[in-house]
JSON list of C-alpha atoms in Angstrom, two decimals:
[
{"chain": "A", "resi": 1, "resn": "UNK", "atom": "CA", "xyz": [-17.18, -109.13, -45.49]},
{"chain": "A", "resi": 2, "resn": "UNK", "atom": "CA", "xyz": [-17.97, -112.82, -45.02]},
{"chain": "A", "resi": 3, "resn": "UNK", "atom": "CA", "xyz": [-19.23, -113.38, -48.89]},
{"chain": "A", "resi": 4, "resn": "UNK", "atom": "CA", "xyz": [-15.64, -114.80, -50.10]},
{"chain": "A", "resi": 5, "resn": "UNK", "atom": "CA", "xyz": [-14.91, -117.05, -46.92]},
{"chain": "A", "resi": 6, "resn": "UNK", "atom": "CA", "xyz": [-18.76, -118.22, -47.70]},
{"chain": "A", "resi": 7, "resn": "UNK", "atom": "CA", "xyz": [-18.27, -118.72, -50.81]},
{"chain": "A", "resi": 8, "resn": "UNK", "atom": "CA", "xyz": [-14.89, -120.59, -50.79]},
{"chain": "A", "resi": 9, "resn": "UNK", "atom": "CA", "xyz": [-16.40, -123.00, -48.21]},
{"chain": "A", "resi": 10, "resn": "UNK", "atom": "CA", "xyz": [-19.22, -123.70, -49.99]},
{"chain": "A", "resi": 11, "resn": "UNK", "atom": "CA", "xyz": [-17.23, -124.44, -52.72]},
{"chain": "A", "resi": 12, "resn": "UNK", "atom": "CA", "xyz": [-14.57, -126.49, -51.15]},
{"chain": "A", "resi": 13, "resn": "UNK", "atom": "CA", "xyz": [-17.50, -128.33, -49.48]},
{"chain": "A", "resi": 14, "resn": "UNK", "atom": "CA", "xyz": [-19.42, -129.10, -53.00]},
{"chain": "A", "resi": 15, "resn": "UNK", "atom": "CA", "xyz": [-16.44, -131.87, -53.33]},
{"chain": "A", "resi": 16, "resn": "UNK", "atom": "CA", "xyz": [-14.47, -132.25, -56.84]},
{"chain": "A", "resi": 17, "resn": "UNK", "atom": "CA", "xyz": [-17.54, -132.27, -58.97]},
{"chain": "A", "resi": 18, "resn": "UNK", "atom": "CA", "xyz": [-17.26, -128.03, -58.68]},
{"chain": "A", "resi": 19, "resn": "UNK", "atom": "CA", "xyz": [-14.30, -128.37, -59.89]},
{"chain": "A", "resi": 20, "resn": "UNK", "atom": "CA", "xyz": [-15.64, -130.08, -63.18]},
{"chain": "A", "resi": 21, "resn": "UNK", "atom": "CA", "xyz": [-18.53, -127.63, -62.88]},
{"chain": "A", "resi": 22, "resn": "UNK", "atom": "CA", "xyz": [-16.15, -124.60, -62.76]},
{"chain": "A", "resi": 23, "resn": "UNK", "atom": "CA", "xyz": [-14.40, -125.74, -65.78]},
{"chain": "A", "resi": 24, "resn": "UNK", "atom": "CA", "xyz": [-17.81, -126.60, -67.78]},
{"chain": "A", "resi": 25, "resn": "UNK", "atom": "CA", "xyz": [-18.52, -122.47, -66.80]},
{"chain": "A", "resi": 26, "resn": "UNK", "atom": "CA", "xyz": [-15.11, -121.06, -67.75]},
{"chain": "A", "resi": 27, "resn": "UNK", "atom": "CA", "xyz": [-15.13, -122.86, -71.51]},
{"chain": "A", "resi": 28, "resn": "UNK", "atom": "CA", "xyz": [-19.13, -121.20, -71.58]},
{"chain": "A", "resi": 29, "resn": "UNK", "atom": "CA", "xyz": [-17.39, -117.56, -70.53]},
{"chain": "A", "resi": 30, "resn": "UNK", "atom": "CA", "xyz": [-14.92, -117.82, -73.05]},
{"chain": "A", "resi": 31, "resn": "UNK", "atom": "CA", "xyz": [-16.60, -119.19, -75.84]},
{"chain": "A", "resi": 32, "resn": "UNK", "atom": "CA", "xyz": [-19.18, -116.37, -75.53]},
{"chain": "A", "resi": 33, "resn": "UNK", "atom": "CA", "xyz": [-16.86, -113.57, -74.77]},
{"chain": "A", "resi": 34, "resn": "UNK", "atom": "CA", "xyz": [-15.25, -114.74, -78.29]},
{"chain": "A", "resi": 35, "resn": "UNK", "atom": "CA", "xyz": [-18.58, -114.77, -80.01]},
{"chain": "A", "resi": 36, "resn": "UNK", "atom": "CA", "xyz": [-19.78, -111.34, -78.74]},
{"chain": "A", "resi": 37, "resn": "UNK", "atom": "CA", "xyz": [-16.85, -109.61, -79.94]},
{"chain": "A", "resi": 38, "resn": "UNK", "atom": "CA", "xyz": [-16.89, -111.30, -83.73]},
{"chain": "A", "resi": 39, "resn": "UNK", "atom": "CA", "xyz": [-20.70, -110.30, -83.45]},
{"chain": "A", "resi": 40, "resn": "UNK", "atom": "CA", "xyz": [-20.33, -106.72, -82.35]},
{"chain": "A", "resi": 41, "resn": "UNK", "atom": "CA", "xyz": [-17.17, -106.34, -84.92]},
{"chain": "A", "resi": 42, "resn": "UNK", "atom": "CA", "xyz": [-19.03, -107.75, -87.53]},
{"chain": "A", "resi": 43, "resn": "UNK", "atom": "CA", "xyz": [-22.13, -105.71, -87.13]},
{"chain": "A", "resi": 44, "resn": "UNK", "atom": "CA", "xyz": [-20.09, -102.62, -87.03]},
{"chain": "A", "resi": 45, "resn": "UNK", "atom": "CA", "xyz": [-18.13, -103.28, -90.30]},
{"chain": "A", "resi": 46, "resn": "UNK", "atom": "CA", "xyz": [-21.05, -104.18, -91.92]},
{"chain": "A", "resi": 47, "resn": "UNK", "atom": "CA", "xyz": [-22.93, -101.32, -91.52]},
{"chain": "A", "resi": 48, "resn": "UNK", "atom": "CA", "xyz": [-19.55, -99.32, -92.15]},
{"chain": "A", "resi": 49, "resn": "UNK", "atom": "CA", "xyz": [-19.38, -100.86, -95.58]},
{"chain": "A", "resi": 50, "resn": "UNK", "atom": "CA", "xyz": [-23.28, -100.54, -96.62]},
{"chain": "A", "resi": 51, "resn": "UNK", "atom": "CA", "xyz": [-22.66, -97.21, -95.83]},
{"chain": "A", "resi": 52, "resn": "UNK", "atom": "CA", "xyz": [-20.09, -97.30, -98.27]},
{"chain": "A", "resi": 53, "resn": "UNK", "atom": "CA", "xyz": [-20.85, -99.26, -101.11]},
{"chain": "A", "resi": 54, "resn": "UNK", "atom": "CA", "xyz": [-24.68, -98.36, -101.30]},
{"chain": "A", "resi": 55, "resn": "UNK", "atom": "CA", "xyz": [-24.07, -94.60, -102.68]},
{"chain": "A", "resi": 56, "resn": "UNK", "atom": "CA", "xyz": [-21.67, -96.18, -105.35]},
{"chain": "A", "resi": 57, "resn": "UNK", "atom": "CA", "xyz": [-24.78, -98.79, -106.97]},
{"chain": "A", "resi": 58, "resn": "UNK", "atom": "CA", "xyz": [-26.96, -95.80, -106.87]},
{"chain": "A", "resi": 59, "resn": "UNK", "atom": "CA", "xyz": [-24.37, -94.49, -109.25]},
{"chain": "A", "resi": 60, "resn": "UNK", "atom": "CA", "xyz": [-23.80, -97.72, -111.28]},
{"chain": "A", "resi": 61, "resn": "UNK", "atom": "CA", "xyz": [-20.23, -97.54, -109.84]},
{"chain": "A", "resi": 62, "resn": "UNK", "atom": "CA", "xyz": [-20.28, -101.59, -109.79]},
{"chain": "A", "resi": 63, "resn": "UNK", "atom": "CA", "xyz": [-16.94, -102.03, -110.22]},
{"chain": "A", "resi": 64, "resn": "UNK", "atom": "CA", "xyz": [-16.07, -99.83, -107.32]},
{"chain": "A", "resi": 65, "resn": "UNK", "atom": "CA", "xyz": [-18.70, -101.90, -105.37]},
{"chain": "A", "resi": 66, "resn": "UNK", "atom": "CA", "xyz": [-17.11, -104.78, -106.35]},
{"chain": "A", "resi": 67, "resn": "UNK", "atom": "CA", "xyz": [-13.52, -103.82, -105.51]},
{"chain": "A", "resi": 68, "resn": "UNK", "atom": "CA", "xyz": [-14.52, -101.96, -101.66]},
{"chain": "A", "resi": 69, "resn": "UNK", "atom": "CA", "xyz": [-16.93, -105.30, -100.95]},
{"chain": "A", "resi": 70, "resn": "UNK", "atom": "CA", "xyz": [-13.39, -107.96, -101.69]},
{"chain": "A", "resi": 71, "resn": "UNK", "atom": "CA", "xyz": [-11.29, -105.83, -99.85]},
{"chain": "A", "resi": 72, "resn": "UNK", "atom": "CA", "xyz": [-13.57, -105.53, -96.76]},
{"chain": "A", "resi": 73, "resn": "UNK", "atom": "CA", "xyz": [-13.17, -109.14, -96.12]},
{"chain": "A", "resi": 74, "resn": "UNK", "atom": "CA", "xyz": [-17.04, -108.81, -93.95]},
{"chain": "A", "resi": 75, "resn": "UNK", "atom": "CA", "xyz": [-20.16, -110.65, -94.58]},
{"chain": "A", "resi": 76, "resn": "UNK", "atom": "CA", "xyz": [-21.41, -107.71, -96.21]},
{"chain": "A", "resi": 77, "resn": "UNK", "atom": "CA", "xyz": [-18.33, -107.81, -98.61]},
{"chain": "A", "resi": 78, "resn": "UNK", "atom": "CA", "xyz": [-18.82, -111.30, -99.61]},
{"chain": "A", "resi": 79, "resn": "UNK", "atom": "CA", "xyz": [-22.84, -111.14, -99.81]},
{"chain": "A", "resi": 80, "resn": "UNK", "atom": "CA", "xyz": [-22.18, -108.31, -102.12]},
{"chain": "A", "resi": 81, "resn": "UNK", "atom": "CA", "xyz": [-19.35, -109.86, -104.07]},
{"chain": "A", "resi": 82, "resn": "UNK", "atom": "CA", "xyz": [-20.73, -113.07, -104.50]},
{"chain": "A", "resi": 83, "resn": "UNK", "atom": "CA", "xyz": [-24.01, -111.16, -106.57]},
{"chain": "A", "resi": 84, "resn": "UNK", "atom": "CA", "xyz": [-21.79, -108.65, -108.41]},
{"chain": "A", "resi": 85, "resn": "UNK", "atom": "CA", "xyz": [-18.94, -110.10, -109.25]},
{"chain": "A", "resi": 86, "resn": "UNK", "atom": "CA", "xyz": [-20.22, -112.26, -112.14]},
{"chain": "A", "resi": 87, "resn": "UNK", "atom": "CA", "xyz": [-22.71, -109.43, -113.28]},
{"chain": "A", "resi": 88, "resn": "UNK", "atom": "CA", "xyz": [-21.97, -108.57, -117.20]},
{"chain": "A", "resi": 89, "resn": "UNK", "atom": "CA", "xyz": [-23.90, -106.11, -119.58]},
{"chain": "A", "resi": 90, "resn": "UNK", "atom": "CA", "xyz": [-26.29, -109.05, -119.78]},
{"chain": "A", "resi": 91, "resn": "UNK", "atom": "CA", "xyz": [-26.90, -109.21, -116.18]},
{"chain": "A", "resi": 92, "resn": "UNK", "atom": "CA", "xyz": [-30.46, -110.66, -114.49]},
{"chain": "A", "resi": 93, "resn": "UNK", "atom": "CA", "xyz": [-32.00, -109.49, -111.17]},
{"chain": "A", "resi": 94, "resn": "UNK", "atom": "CA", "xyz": [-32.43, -113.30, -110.79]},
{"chain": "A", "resi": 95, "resn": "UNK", "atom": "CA", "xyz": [-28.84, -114.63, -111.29]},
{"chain": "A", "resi": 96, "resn": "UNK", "atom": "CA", "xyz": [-27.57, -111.90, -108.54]},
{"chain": "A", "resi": 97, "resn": "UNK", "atom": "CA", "xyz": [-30.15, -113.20, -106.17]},
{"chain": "A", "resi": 98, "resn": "UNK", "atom": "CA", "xyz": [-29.12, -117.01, -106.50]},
{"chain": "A", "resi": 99, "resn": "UNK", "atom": "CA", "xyz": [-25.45, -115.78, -106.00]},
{"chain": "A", "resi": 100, "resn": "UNK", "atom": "CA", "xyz": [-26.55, -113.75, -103.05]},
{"chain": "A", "resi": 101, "resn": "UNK", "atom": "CA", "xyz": [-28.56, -116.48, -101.44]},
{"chain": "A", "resi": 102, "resn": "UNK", "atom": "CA", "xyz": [-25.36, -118.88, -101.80]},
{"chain": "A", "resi": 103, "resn": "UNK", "atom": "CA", "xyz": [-23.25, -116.56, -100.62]},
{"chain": "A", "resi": 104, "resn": "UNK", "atom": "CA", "xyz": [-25.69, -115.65, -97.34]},
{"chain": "A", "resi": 105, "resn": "UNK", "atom": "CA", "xyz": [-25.98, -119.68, -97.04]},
{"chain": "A", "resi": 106, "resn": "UNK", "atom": "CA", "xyz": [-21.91, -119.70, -96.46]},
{"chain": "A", "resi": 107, "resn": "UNK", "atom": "CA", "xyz": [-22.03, -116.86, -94.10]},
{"chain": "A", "resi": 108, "resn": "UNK", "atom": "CA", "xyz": [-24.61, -117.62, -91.93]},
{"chain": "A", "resi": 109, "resn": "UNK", "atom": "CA", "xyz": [-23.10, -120.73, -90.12]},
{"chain": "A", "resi": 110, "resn": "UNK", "atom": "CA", "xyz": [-19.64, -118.44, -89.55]},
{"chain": "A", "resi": 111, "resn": "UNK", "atom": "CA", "xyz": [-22.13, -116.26, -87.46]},
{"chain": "A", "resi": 112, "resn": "UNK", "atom": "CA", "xyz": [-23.51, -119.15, -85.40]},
{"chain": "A", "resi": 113, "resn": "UNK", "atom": "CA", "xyz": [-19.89, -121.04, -85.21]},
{"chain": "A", "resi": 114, "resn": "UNK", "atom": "CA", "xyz": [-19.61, -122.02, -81.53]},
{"chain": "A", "resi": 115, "resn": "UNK", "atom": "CA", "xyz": [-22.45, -120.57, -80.48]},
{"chain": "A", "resi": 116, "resn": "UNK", "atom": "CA", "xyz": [-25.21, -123.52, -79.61]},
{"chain": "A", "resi": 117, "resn": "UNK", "atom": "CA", "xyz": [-22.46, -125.03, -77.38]},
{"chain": "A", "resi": 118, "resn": "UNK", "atom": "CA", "xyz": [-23.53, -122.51, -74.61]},
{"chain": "A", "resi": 119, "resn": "UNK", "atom": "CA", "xyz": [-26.61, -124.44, -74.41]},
{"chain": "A", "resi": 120, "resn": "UNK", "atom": "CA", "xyz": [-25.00, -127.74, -74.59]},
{"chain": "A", "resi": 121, "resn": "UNK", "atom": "CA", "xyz": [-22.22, -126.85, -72.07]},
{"chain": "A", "resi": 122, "resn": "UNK", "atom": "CA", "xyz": [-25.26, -125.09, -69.36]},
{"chain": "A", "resi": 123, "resn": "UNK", "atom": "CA", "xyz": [-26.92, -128.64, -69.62]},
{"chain": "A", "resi": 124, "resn": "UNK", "atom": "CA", "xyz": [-23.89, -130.31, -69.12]},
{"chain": "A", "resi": 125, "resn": "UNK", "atom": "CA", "xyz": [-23.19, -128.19, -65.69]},
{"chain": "A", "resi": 126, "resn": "UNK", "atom": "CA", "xyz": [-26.70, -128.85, -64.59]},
{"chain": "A", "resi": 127, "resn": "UNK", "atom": "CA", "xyz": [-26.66, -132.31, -65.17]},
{"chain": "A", "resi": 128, "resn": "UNK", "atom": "CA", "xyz": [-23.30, -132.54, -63.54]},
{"chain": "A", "resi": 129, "resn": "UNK", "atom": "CA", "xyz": [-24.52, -130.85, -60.52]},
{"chain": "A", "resi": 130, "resn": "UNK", "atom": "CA", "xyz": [-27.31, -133.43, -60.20]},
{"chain": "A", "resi": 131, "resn": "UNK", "atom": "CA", "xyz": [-24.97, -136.19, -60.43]},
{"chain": "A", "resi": 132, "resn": "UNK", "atom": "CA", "xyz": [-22.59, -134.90, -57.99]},
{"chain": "A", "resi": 133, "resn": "UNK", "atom": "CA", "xyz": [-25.59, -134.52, -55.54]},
{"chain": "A", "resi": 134, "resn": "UNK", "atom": "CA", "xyz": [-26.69, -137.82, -56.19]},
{"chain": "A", "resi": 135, "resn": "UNK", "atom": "CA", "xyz": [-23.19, -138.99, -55.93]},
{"chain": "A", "resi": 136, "resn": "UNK", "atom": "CA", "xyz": [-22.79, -137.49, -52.42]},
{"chain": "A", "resi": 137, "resn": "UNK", "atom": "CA", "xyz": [-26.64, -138.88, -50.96]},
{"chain": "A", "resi": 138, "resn": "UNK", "atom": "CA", "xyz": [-25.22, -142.02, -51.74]},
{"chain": "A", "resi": 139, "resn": "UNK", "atom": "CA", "xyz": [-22.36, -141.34, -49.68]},
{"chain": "A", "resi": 140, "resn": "UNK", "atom": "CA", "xyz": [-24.14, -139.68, -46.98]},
{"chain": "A", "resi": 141, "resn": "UNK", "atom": "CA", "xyz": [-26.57, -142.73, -46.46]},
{"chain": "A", "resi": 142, "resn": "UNK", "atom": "CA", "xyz": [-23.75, -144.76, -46.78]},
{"chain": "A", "resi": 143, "resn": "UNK", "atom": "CA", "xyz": [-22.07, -143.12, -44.16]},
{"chain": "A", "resi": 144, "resn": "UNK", "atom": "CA", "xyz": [-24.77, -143.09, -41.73]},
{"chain": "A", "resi": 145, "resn": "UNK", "atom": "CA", "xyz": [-26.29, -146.25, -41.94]},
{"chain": "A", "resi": 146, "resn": "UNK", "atom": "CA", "xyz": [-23.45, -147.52, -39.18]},
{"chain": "A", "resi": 147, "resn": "UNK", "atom": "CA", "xyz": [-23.23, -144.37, -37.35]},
{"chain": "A", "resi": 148, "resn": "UNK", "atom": "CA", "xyz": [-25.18, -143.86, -33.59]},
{"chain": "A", "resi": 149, "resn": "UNK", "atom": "CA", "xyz": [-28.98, -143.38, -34.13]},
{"chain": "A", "resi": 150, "resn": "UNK", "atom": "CA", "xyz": [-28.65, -140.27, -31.76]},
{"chain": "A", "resi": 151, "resn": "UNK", "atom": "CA", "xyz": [-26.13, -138.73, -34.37]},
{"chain": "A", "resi": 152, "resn": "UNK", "atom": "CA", "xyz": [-28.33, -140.30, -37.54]},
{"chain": "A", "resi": 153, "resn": "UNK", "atom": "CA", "xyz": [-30.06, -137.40, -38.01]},
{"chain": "A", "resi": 154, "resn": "UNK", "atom": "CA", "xyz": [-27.86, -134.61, -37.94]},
{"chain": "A", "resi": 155, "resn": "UNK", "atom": "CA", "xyz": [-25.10, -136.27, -40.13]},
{"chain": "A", "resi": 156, "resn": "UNK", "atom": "CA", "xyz": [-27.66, -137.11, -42.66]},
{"chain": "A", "resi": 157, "resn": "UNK", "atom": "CA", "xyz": [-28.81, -133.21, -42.59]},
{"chain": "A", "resi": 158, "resn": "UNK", "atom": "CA", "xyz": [-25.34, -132.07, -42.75]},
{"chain": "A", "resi": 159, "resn": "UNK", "atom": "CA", "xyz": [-24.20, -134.43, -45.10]},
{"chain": "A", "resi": 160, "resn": "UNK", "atom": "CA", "xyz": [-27.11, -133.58, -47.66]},
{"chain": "A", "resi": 161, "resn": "UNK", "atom": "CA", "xyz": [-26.29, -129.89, -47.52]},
{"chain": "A", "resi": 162, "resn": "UNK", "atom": "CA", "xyz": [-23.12, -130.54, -48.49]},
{"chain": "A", "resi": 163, "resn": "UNK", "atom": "CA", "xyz": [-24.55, -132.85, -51.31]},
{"chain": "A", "resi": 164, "resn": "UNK", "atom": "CA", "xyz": [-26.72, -129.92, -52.47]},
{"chain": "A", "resi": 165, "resn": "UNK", "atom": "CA", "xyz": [-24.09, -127.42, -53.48]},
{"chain": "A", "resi": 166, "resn": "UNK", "atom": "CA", "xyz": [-23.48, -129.24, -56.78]},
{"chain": "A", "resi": 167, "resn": "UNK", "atom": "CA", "xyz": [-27.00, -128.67, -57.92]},
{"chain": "A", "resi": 168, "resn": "UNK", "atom": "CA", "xyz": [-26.81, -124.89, -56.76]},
{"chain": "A", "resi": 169, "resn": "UNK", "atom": "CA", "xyz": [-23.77, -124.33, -58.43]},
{"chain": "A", "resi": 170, "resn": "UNK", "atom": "CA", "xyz": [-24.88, -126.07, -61.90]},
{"chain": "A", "resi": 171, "resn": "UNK", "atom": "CA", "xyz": [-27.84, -124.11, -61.50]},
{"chain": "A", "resi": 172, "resn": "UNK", "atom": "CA", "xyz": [-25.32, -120.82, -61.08]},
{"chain": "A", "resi": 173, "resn": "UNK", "atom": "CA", "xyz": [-23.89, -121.63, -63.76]},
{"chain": "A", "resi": 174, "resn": "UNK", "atom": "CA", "xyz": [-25.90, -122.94, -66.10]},
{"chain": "A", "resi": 175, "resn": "UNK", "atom": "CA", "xyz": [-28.51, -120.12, -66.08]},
{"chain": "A", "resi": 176, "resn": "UNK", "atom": "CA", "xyz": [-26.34, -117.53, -67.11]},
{"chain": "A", "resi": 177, "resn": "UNK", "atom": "CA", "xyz": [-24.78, -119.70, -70.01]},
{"chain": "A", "resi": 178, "resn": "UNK", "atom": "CA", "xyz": [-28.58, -119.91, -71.06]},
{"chain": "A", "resi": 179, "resn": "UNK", "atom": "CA", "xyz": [-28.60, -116.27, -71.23]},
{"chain": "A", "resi": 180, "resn": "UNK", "atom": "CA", "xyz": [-25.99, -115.22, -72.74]},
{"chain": "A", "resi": 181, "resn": "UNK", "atom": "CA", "xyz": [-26.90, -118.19, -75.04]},
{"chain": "A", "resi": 182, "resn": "UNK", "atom": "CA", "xyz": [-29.96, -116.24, -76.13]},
{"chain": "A", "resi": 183, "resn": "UNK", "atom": "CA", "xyz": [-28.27, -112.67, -76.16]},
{"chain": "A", "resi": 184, "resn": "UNK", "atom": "CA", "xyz": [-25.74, -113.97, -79.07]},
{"chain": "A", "resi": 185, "resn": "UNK", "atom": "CA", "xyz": [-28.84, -115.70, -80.95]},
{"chain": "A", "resi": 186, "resn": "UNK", "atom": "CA", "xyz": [-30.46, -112.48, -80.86]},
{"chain": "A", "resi": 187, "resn": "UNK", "atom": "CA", "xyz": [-27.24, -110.43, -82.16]},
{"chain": "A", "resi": 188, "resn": "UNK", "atom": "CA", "xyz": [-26.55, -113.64, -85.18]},
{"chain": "A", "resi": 189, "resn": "UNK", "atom": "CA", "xyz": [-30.29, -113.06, -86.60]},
{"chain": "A", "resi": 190, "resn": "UNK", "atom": "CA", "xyz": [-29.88, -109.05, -86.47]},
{"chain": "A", "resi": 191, "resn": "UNK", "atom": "CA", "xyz": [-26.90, -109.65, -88.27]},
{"chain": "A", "resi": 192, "resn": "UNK", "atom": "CA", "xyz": [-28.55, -111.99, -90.69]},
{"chain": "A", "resi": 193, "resn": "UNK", "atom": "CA", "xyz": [-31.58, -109.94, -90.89]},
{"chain": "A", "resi": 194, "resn": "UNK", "atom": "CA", "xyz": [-29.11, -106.72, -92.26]},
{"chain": "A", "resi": 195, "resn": "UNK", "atom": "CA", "xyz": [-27.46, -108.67, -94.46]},
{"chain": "A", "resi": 196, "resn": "UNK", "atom": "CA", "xyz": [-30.90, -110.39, -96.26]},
{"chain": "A", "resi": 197, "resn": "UNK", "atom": "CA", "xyz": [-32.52, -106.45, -96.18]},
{"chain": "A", "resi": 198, "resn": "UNK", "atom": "CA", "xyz": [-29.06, -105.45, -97.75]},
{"chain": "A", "resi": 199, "resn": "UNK", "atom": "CA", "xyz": [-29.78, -108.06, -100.54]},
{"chain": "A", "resi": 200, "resn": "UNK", "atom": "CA", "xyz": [-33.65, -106.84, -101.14]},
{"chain": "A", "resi": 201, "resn": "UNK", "atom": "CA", "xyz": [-32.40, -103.41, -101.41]},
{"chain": "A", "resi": 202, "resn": "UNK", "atom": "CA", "xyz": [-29.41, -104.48, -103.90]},
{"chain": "A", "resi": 203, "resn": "UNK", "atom": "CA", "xyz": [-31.87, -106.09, -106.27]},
{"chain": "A", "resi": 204, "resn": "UNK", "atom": "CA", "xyz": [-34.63, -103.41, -106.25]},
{"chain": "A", "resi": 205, "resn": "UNK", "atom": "CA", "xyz": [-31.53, -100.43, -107.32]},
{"chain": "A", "resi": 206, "resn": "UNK", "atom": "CA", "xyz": [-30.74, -103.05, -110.00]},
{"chain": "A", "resi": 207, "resn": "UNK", "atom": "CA", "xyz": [-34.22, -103.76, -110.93]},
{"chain": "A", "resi": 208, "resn": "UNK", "atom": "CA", "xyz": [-34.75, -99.70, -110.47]},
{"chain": "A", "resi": 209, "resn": "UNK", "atom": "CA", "xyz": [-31.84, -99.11, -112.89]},
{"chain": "A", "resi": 210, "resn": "UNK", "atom": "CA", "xyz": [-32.46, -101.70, -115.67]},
{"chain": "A", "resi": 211, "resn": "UNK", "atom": "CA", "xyz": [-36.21, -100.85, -116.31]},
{"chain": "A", "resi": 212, "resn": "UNK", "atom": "CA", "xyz": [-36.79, -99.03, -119.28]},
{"chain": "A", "resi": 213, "resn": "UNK", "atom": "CA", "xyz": [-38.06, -95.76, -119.01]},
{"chain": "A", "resi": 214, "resn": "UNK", "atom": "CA", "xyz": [-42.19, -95.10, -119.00]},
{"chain": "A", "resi": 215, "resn": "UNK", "atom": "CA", "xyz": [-43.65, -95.07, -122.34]},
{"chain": "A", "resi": 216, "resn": "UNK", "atom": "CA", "xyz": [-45.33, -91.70, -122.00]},
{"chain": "A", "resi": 217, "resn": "UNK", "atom": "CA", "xyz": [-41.64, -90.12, -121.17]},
{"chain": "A", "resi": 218, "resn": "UNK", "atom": "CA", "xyz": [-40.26, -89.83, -125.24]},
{"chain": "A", "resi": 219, "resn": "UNK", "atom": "CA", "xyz": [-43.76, -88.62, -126.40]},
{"chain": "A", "resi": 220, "resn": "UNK", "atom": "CA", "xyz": [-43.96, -85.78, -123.91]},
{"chain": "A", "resi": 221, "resn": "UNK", "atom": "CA", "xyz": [-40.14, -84.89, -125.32]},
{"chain": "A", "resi": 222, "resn": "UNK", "atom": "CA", "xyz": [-40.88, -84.80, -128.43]},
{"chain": "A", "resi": 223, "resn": "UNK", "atom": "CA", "xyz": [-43.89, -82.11, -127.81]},
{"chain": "A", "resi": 224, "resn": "UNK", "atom": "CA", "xyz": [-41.62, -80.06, -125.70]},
{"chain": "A", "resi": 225, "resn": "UNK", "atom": "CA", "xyz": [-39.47, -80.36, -129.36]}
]
């Protein structure tokens, strides 16, 4: 029942550096609210259309492939198009890689967009927490120094306290910007990590499919004739 009063005194007593902290924390929030839902979308489309498209190159469908990965507008779809959509009847294994690689090279920093400001904006609470309790030691010594030498000691203790609760609360808030921080790192090289096994497994059905058949395979044929 007293949590909320506690809390709103502590953080009326921080002084107007919480305020600055607050909005340092509410920027982290939303920035990483926004990430985690591109990063759980795109994950989820992506493996929607490998699901897709991968049945279709084990067919030779390419065209199909082709069409379904342009109008799926997901990093799948554009790794995908940017290897087969210059692939003729001449096509090499190693063309469709460089295009692939290129294409991975454009989507990767759309899947880290915003994200290393987490870490930059939980620094910038902590180190505005320390400066607002250095800010406010300076005051409390300042106010002290002419007060009663009776009172001397339990202003200074009181008047630190209050000093403190900038640190704490860059510390509150920094820590779970750092975390959160790490949780969308994790999700952006899963995502990555798909989309370079997609690419592996693209090449070896084209490889697969453009290797001439075993040398032993017409001889035994023309026996059976």
């Amino acid at each position: 029942m007293d949590l909320y009063p506690s809390a709103i005194r502590f953080f009326q007593e921080g002084g107007p550096f919480m305020y600055l902290i607050m909005a340092v924390f509410a920027l982290g929030v939303a920035i990483a609210l926004e990430r985690y839902i591109y990063l759980t979308v795109a994950r989820g489309r992506n493996r929607s259309v490998w699901n897709k498209v991968l049945p279709l190159i084990q067919k030779g469908e390419f065209a199909k492939v082709i069409d379904l990965a342009n109008k799926s507008r997901t990093p799948m779809g554009n790794i995908l198009g940017f290897g087969l959509s210059g692939m003729g009847a001449n096509r090499r294994a190693a063309d469709i890689e460089l295009a692939m690689e290129e294409g991975l090279m454009e989507i990767v920093p759309r899947l880290e967009k915003r994200t290393p400001y987490l870490a930059t904006l939980a620094n910038i609470a902590t180190l505005l927490g320390l400066l607002g309790t250095i800010l406010g030691l300076i005051d409390a010594f300042s106010a002290v120094s002419n007060a009663d030498p009776a009172e001397k000691a339990n202003l200074l203790s009181s008047s630190i306290s209050v000093a403190m609760n900038t640190t704490a609360f860059g510390l509150m808030a920094a820590i779970p910007l750092l975390l959160i921080h790490s949780v969308l790192q994790t999700k952006t090289t899963e995502i990555v990590d798909s989309l370079e096994m997609a690419s592996v497994k693209v090449l070896n059905l084209l490889r697969s499919q453009s290797a001439p058949p075993p040398a032993g395979r017409p001889v035994a044929a023309e026996a059976r004739a």
